[in-house]
PDB file of C-alpha atoms in Angstrom:
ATOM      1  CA  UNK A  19       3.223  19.350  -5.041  1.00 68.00           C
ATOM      2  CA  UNK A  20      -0.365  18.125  -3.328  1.00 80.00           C
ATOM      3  CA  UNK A  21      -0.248  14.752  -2.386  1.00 91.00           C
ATOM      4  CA  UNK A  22      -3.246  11.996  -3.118  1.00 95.00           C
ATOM      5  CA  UNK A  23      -6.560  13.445  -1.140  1.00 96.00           C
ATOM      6  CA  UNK A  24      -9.528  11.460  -0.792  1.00 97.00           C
ATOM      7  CA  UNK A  25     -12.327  12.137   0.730  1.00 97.00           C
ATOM      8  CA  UNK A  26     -14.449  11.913   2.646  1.00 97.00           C
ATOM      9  CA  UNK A  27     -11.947  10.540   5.621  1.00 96.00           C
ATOM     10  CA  UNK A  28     -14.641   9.090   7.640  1.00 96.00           C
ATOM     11  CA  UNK A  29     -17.624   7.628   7.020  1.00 96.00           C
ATOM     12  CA  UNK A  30     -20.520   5.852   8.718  1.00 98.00           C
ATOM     13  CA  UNK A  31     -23.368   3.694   6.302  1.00 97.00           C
ATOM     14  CA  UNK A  32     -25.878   0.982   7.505  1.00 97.00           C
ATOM     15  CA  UNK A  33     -26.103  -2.119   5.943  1.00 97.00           C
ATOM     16  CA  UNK A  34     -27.745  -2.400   2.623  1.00 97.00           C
ATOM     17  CA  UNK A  35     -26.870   1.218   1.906  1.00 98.00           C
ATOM     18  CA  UNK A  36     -24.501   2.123  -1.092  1.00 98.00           C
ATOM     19  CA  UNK A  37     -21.391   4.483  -0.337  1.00 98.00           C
ATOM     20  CA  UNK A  38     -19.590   6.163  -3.212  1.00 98.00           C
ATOM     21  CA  UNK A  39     -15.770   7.358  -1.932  1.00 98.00           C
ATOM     22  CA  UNK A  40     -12.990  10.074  -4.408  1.00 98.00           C
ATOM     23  CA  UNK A  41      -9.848   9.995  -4.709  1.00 98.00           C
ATOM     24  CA  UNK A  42      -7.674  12.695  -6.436  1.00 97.00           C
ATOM     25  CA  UNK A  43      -4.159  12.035  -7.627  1.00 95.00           C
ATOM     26  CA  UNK A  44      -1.189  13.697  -7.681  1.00 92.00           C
ATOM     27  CA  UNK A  45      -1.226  16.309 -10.188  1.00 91.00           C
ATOM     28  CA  UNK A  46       0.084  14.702 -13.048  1.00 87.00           C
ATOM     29  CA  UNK A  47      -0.701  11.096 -12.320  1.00 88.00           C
ATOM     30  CA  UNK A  48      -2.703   9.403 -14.510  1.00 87.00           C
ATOM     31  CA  UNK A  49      -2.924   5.776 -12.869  1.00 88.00           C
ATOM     32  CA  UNK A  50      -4.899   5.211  -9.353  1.00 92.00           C
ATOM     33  CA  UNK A  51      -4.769   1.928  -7.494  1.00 92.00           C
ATOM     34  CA  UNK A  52      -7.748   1.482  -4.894  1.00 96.00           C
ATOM     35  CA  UNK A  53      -6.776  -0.750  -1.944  1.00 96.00           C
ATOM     36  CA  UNK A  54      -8.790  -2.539   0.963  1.00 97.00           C
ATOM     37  CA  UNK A  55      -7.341  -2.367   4.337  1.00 95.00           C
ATOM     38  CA  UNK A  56      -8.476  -4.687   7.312  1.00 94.00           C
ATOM     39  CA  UNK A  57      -7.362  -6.033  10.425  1.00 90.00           C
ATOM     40  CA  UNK A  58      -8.004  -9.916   9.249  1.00 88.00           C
ATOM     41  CA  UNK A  59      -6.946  -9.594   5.290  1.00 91.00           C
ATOM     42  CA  UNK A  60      -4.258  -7.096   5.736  1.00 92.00           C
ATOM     43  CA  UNK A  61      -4.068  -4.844   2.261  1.00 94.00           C
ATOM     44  CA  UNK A  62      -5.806  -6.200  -0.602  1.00 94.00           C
ATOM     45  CA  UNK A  63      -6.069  -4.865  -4.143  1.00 92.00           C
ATOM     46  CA  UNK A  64      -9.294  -4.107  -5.478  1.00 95.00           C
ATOM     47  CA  UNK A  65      -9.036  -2.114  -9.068  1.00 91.00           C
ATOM     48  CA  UNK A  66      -6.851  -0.339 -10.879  1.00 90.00           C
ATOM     49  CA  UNK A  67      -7.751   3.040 -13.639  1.00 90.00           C
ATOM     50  CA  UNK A  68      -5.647   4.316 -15.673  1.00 87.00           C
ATOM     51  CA  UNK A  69      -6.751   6.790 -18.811  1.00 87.00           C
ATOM     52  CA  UNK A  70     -10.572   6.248 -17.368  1.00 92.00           C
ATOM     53  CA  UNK A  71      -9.763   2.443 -18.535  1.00 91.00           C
ATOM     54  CA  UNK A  72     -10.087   0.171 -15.889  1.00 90.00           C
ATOM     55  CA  UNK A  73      -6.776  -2.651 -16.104  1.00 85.00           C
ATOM     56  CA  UNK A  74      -6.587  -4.707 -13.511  1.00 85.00           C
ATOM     57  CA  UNK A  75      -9.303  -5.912 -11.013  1.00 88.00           C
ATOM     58  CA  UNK A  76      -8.760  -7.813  -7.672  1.00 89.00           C
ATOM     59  CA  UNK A  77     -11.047 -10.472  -6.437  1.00 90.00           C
ATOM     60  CA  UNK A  78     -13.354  -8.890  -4.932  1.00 95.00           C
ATOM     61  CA  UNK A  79     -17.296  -9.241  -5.626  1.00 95.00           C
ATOM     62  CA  UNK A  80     -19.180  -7.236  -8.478  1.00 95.00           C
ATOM     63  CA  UNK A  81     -20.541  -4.640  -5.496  1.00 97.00           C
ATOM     64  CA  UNK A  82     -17.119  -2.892  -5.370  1.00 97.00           C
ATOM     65  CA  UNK A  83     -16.825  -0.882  -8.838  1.00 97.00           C
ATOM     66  CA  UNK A  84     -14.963   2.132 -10.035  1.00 97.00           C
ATOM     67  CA  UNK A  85     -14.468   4.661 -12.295  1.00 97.00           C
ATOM     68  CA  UNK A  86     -12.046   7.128 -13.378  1.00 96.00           C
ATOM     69  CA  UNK A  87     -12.294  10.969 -14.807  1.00 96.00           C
ATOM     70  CA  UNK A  88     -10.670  12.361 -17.564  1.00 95.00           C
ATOM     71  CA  UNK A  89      -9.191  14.744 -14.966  1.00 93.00           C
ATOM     72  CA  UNK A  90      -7.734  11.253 -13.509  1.00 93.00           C
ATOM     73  CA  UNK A  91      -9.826  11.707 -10.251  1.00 97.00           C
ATOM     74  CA  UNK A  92     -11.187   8.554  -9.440  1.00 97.00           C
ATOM     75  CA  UNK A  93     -14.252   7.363  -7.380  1.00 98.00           C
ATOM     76  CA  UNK A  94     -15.206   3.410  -6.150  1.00 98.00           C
ATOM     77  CA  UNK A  95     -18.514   2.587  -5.261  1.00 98.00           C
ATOM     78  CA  UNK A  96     -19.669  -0.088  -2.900  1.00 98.00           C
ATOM     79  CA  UNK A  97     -23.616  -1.389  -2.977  1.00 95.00           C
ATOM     80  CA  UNK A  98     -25.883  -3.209  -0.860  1.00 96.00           C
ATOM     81  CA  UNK A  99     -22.867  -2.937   2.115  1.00 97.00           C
ATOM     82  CA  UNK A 100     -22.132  -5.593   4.676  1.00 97.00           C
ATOM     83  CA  UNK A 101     -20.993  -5.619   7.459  1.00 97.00           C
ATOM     84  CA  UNK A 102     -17.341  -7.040   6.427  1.00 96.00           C
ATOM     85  CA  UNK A 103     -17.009  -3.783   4.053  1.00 97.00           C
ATOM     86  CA  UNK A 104     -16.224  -2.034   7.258  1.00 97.00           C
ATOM     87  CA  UNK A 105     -12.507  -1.048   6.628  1.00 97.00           C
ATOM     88  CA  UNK A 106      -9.746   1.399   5.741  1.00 96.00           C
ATOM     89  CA  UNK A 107      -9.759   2.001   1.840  1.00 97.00           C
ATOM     90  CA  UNK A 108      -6.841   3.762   0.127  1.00 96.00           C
ATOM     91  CA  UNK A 109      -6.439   5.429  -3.187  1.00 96.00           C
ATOM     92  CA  UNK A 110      -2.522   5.293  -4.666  1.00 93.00           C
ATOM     93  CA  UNK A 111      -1.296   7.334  -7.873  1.00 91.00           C
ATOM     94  CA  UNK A 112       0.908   6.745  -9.644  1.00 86.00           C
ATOM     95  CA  UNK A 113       3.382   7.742 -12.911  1.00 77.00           C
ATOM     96  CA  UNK A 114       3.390   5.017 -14.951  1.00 64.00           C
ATOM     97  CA  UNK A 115       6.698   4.781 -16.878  1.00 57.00           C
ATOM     98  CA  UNK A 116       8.938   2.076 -17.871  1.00 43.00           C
ATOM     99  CA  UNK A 117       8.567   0.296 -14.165  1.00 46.00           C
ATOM    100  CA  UNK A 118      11.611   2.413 -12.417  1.00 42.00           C
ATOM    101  CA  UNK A 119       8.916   5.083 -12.147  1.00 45.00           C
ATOM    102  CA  UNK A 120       5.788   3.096 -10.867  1.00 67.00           C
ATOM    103  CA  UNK A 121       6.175   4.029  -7.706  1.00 79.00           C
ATOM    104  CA  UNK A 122       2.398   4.189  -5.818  1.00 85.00           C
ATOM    105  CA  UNK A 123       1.837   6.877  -3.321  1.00 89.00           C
ATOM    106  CA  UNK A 124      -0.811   7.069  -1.100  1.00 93.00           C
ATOM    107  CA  UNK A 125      -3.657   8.712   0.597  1.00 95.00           C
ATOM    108  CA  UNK A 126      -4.721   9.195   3.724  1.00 94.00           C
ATOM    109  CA  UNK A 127      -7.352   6.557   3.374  1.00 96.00           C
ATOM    110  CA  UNK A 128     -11.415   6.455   3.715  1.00 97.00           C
ATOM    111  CA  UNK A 129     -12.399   4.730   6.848  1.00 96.00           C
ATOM    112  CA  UNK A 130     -15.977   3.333   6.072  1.00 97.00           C
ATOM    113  CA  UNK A 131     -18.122   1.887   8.817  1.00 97.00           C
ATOM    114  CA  UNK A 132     -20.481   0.125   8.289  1.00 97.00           C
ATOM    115  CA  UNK A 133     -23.675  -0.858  11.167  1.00 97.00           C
TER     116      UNK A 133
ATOM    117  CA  UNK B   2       1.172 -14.804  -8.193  1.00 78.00           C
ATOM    118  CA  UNK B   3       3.367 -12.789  -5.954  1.00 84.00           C
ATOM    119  CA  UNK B   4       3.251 -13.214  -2.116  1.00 91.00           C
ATOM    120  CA  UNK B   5       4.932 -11.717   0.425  1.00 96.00           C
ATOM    121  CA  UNK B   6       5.537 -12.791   3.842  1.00 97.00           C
ATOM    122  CA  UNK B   7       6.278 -10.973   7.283  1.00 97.00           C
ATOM    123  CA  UNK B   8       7.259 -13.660   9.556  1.00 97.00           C
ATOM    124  CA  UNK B   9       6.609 -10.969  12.511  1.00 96.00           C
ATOM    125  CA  UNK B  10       3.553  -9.748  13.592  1.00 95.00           C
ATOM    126  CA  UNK B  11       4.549  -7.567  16.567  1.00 97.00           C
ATOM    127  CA  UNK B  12       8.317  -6.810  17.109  1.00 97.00           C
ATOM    128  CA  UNK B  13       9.323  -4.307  20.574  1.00 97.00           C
ATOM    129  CA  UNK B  14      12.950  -2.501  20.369  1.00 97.00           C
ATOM    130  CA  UNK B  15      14.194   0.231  23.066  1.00 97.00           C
ATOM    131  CA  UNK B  16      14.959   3.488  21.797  1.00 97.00           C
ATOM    132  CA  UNK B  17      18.541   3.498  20.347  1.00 97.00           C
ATOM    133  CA  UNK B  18      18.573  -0.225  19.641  1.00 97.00           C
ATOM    134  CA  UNK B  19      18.926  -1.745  16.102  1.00 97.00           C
ATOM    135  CA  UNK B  20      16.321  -2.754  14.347  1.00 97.00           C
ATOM    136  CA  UNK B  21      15.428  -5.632  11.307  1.00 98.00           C
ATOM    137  CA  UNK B  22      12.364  -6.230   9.668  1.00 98.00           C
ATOM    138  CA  UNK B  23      12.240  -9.398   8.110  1.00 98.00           C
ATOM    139  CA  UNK B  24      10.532  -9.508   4.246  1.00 98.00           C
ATOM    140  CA  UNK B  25      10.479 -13.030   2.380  1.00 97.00           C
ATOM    141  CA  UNK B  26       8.727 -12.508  -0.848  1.00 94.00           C
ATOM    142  CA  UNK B  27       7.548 -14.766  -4.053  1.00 91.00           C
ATOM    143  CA  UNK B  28       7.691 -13.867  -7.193  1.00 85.00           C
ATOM    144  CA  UNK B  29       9.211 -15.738 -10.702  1.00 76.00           C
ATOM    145  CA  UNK B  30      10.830 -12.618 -12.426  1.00 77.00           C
ATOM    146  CA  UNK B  31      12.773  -9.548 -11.052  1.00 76.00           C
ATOM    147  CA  UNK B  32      11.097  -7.990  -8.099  1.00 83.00           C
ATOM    148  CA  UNK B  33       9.929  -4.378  -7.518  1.00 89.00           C
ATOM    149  CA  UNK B  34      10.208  -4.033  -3.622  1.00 92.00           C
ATOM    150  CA  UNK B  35       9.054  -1.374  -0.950  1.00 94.00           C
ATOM    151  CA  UNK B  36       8.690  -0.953   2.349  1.00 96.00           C
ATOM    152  CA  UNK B  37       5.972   1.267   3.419  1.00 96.00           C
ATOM    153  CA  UNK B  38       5.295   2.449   7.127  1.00 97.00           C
ATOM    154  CA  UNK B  39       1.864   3.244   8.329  1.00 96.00           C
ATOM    155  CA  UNK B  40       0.966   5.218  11.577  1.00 92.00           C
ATOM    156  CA  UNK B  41      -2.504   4.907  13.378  1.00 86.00           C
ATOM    157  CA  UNK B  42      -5.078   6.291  11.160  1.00 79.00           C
ATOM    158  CA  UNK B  43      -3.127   7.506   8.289  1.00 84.00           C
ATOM    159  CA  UNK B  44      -2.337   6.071   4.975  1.00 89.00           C
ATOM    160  CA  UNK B  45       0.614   4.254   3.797  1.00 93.00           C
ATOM    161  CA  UNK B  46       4.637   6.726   3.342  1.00 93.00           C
ATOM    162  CA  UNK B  47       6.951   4.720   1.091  1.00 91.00           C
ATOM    163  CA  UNK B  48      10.328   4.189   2.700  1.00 95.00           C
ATOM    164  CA  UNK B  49      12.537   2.731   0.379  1.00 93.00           C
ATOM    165  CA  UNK B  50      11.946   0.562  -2.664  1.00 91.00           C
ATOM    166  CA  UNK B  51      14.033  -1.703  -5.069  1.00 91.00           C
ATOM    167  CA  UNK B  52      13.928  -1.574  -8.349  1.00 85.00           C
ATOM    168  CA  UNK B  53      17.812  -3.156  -9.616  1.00 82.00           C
ATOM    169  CA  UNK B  54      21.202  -2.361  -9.278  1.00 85.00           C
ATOM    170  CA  UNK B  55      22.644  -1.946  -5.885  1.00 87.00           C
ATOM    171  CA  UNK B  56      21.489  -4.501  -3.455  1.00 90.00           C
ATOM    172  CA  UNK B  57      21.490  -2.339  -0.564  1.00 95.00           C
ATOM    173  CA  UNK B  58      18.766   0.638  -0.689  1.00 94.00           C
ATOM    174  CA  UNK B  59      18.671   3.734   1.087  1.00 95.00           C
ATOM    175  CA  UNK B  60      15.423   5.457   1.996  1.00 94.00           C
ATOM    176  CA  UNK B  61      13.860   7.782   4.553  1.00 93.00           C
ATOM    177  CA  UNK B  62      14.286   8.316   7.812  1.00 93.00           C
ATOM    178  CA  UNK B  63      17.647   6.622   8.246  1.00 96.00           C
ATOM    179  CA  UNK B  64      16.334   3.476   7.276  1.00 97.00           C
ATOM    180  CA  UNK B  65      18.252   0.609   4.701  1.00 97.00           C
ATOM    181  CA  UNK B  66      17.368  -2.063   2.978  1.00 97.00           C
ATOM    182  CA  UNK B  67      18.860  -5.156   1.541  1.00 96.00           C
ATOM    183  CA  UNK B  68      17.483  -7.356  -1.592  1.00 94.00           C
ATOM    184  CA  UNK B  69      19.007 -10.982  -1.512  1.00 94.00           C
ATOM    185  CA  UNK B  70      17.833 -12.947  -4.167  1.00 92.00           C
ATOM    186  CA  UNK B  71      19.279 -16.171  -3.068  1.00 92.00           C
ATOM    187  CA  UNK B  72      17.140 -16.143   0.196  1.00 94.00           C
ATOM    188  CA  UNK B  73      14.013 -13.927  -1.733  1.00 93.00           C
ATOM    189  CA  UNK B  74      14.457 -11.594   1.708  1.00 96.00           C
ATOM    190  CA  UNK B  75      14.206  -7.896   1.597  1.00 97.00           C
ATOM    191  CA  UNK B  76      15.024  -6.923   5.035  1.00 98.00           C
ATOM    192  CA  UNK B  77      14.630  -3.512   6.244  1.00 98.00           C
ATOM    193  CA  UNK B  78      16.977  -2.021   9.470  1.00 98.00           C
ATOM    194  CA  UNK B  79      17.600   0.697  11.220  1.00 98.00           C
ATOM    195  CA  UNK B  80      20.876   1.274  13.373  1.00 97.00           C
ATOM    196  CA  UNK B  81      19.220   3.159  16.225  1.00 97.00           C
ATOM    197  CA  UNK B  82      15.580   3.457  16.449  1.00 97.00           C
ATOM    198  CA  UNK B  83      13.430   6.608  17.396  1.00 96.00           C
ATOM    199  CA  UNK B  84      10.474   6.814  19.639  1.00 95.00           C
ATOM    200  CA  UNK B  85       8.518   8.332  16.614  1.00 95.00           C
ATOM    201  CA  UNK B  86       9.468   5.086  14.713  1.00 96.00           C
ATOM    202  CA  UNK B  87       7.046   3.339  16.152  1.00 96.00           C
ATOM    203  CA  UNK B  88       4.583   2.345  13.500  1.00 97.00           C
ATOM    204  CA  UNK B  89       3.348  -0.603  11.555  1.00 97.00           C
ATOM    205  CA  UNK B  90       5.251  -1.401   8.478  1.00 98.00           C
ATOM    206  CA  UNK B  91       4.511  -3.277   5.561  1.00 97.00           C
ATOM    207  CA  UNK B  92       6.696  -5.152   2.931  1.00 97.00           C
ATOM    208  CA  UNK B  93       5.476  -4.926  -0.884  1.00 94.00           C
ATOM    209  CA  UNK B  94       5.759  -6.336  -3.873  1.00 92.00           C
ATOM    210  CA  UNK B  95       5.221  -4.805  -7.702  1.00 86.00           C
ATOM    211  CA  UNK B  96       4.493  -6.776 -10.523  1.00 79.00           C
ATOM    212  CA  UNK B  97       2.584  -6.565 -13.626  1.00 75.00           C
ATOM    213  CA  UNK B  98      -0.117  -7.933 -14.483  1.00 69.00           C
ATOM    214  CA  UNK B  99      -0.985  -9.619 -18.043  1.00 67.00           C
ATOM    215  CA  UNK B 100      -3.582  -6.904 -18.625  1.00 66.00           C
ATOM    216  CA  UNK B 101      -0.428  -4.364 -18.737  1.00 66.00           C
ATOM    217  CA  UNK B 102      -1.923  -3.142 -15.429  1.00 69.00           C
ATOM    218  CA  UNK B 103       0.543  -2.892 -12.235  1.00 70.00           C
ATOM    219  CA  UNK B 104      -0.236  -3.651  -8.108  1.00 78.00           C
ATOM    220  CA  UNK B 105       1.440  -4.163  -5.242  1.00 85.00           C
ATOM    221  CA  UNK B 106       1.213  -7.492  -3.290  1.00 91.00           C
ATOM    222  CA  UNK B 107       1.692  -6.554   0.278  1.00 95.00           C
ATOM    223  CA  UNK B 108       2.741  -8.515   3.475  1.00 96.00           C
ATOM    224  CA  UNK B 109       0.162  -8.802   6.801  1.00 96.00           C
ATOM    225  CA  UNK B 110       2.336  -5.722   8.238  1.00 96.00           C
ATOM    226  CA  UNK B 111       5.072  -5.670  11.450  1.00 97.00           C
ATOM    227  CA  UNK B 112       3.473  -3.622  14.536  1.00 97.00           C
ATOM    228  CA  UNK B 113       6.992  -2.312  15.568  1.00 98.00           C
ATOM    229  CA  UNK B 114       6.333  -0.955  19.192  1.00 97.00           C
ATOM    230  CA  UNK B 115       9.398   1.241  21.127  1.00 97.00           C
ATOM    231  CA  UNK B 116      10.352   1.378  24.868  1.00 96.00           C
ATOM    232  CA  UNK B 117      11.531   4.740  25.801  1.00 90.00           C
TER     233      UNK B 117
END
């Protein structure tokens, strides 16, 4: 079975510019986590989708939204970047199920720059 | 809220020595734990999580962890480490949220480096 892809894996935006990054789940997974990844703040939690809804939301300012497909591919969006967006971003699935089962797996990761 | 702590930022072992991570966590109900490991530019392989029932988890790659609630420690080891174990790995935490929605709560990471 394909594991989470997102693409694209590298990316380069200047300041001010708007960046739009997709993840695709495991087939069968209908819940994707989105995740922030930087040297100072370690891993932080930005949103979570599950049947297109989103749940849960991190704290994290209004520029970082997100959507999800009915296919459960998901994309976040990022406007007006700064600087400080510059980071790894990572895209989990998941099965939800009764908790024993919510196990997130992840992808590669989107490394944005940003100049 | 849930936090997690990794009291080591950088920890060097030679090959074939043991190896503990240390994982302190917070959290007021029954934990979901996991230990992830990360190499340079890739994303995040689950090693082992915790879910209940036996306190001492096996998962990938010949690693082991235990849960101890009454120290809130989730320490990961290895009996004799590998050159290719060298990695960063991060300590997590699962818990749901009131919106029904789940995350994980993750620890700054431990940079494990290894001396051939």
């Amino acid at each position: 079975k394909a594991g989470v892809t997102q693409t694209p894996r590298y990316l380069i935006k200047t300041r001010g510019q708007q960046v739009t990054l997709s993840c695709s789940p495991i087939s069968g997974h209908r819940s994707v986590s989105w995740y922030q990844q930087t040297p100072g703040q370690g891993l932080q939690f930005l949103f979570e989708y599950f049947s297109e809804t989103q749940r849960n939301k991190g704290n994290f300012p209004g520029r970082f939204s997100g959507r999800q497909f009915s296919n459960s591919r998901s994309e976040m969006n990022v406007s007006t970047l700064e600087l400080g967006d510059s980071a790894l971003y990572l895209c989990a699935s998941t099965l939800p199920g009764t908790g024993y089962t919510d196990t997130q797996y992840f992808g590669p990761g989107t490394r944005l720059t940003v100049l | 809220a849930q936090s997690v702590t990794q009291p080591d930022i950088h920890i060097t072992v030679s090959e074939g020595a043991s190896l503990e991570l240390r994982c302190n966590y917070s959290y007021g109900a029954t934990p979901y734990l996991f230990w992830y490991v990360q190499s340079p530019g890739q994303g995040l392989q689950l090693l082992l999580k915790y879910f209940s029932g036996d306190t001492l988890v096996q998962g990938i790659k010949g690693f082991e962890a235990e849960f101890k609630r009454s120290q809130s420690s989730f320490n990961l080891r290895k009996p004799s480490v590998h050159w290719s174990d060298a990695a960063e790995y991060f300590c997590a935490v699962g818990a749901w949220s009131g919106a029904g929605s789940y995350q994980l709560t993750f620890g700054k990471g431990t940079k494990l480096s290894v001396i051939p």
